[in-house]
Coordinates of N, CA and C in Angstrom, one line a residue:
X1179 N 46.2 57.4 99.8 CA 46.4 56.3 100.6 C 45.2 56.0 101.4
X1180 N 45.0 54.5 100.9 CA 43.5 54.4 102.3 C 44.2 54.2 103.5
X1181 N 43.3 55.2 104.5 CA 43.3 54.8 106.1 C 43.5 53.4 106.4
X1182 N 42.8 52.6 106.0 CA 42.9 51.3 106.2 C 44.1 50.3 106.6
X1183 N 45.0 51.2 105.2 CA 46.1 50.8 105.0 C 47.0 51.2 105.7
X1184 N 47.0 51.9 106.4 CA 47.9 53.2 107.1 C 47.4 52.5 108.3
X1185 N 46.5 52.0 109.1 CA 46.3 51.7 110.4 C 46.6 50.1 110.3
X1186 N 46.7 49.5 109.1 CA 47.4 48.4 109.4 C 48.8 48.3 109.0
X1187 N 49.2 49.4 108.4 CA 50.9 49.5 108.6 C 51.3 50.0 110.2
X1188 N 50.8 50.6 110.5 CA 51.2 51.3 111.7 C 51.0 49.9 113.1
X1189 N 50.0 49.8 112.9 CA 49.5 48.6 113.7 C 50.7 46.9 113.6
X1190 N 51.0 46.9 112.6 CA 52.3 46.1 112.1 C 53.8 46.3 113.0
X1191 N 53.8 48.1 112.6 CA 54.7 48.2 113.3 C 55.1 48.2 115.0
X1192 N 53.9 48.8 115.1 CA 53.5 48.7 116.9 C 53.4 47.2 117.1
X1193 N 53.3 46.4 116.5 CA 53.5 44.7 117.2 C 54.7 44.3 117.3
X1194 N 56.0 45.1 117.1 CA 57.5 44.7 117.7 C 58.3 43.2 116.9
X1195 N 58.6 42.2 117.2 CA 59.2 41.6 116.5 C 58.1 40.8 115.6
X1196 N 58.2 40.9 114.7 CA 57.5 40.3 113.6 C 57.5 39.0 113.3
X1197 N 58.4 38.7 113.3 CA 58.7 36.8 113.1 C 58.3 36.4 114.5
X1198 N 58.1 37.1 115.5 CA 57.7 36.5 116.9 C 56.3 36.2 117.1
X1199 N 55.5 37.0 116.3 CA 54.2 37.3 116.4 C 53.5 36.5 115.7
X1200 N 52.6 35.8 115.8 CA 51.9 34.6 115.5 C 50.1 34.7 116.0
X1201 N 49.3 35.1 114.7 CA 48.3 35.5 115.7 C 47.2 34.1 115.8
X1202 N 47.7 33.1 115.2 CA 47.4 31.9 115.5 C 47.3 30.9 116.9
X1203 N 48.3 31.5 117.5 CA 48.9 30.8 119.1 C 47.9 31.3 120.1
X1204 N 47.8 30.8 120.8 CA 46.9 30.7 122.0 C 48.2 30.9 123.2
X1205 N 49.2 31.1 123.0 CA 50.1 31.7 124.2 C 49.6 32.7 124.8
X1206 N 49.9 33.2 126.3 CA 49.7 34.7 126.4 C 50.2 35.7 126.2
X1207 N 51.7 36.0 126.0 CA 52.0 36.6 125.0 C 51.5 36.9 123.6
X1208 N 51.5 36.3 123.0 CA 50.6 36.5 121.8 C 49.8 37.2 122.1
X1209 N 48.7 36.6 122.8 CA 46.9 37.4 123.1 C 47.6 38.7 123.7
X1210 N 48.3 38.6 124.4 CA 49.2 40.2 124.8 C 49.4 41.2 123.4
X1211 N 50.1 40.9 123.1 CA 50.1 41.7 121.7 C 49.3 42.3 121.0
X1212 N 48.0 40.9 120.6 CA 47.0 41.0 119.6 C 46.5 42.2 120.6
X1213 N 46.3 41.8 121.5 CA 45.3 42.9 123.0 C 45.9 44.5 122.3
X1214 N 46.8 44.2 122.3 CA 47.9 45.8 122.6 C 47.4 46.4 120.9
X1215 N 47.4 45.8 120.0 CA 47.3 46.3 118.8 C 46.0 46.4 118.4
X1216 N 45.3 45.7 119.3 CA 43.6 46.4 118.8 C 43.1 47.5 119.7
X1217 N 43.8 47.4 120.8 CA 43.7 48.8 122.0 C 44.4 50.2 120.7
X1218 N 45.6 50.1 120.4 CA 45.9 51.0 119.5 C 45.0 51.5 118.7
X1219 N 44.8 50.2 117.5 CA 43.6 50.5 116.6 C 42.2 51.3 117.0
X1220 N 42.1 50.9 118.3 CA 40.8 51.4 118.8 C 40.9 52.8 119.4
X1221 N 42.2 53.5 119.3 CA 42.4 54.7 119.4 C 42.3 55.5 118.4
X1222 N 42.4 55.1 117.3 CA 42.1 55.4 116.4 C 40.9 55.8 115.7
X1223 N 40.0 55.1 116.0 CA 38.4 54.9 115.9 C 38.4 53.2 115.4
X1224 N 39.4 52.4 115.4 CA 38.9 51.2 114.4 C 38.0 50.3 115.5
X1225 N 37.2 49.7 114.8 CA 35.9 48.9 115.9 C 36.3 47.2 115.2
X1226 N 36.4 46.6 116.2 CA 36.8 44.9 115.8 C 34.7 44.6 115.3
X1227 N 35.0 44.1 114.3 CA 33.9 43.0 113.0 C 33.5 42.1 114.7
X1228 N 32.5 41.4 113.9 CA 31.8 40.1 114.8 C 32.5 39.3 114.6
X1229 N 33.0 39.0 113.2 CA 34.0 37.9 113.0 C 35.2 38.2 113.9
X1230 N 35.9 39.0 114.0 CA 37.4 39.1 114.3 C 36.9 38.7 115.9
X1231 N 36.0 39.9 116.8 CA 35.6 39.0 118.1 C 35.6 38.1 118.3
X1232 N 35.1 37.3 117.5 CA 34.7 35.5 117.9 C 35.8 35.0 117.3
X1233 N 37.5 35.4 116.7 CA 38.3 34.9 115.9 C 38.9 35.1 117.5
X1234 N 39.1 35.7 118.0 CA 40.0 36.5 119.2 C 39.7 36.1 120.1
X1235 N 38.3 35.6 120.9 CA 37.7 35.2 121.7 C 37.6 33.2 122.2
X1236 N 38.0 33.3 120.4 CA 37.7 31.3 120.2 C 36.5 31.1 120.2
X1237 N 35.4 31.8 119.9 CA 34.0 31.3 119.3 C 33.8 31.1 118.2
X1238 N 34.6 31.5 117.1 CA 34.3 31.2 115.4 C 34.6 29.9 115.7
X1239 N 33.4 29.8 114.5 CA 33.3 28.4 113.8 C 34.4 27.6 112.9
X1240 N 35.4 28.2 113.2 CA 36.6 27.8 112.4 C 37.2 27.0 113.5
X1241 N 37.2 27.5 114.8 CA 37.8 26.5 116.0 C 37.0 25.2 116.2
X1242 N 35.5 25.1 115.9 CA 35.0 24.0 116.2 C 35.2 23.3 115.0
X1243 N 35.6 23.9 113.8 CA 36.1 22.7 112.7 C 37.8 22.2 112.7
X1244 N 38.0 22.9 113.3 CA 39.5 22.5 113.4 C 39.8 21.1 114.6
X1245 N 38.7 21.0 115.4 CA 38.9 20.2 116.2 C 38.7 19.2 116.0
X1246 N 37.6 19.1 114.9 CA 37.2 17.7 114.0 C 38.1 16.5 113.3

């Protein structure tokens, strides 16, 4: 089994209701969650990409095309 896969099962499960979770939303809740499950991960050793920062932060270039 890759690790990989085991820290994003686990990480799944530590986000609590599933149909609630939406990592698209800009709510605070949400960003609560996402917050809580990369704190986990990061207990782990997992390190967030440049991409996923600036996905999490609202700097990717995907937000400035979306607004177009």
């Amino acid at each position: 089994v890759d690790p990989e896969r085991v820290l994003l099962a686990v990480s799944y499960a530590f986000s609590g209701d599933h149909e609630e979770l939406n990592f698209f939303s800009d709510n605070d809740q949400t960003l609560a969650q996402l917050d809580d499950i990369y704190t986990m991960l990061g207990r782990f050793g997992y390190e967030m990409s440049d991409e996923e920062k600036a996905l999490r932060d609202g700097t990717h270039e995907l937000f400035s095309e979306a607004e177009k």
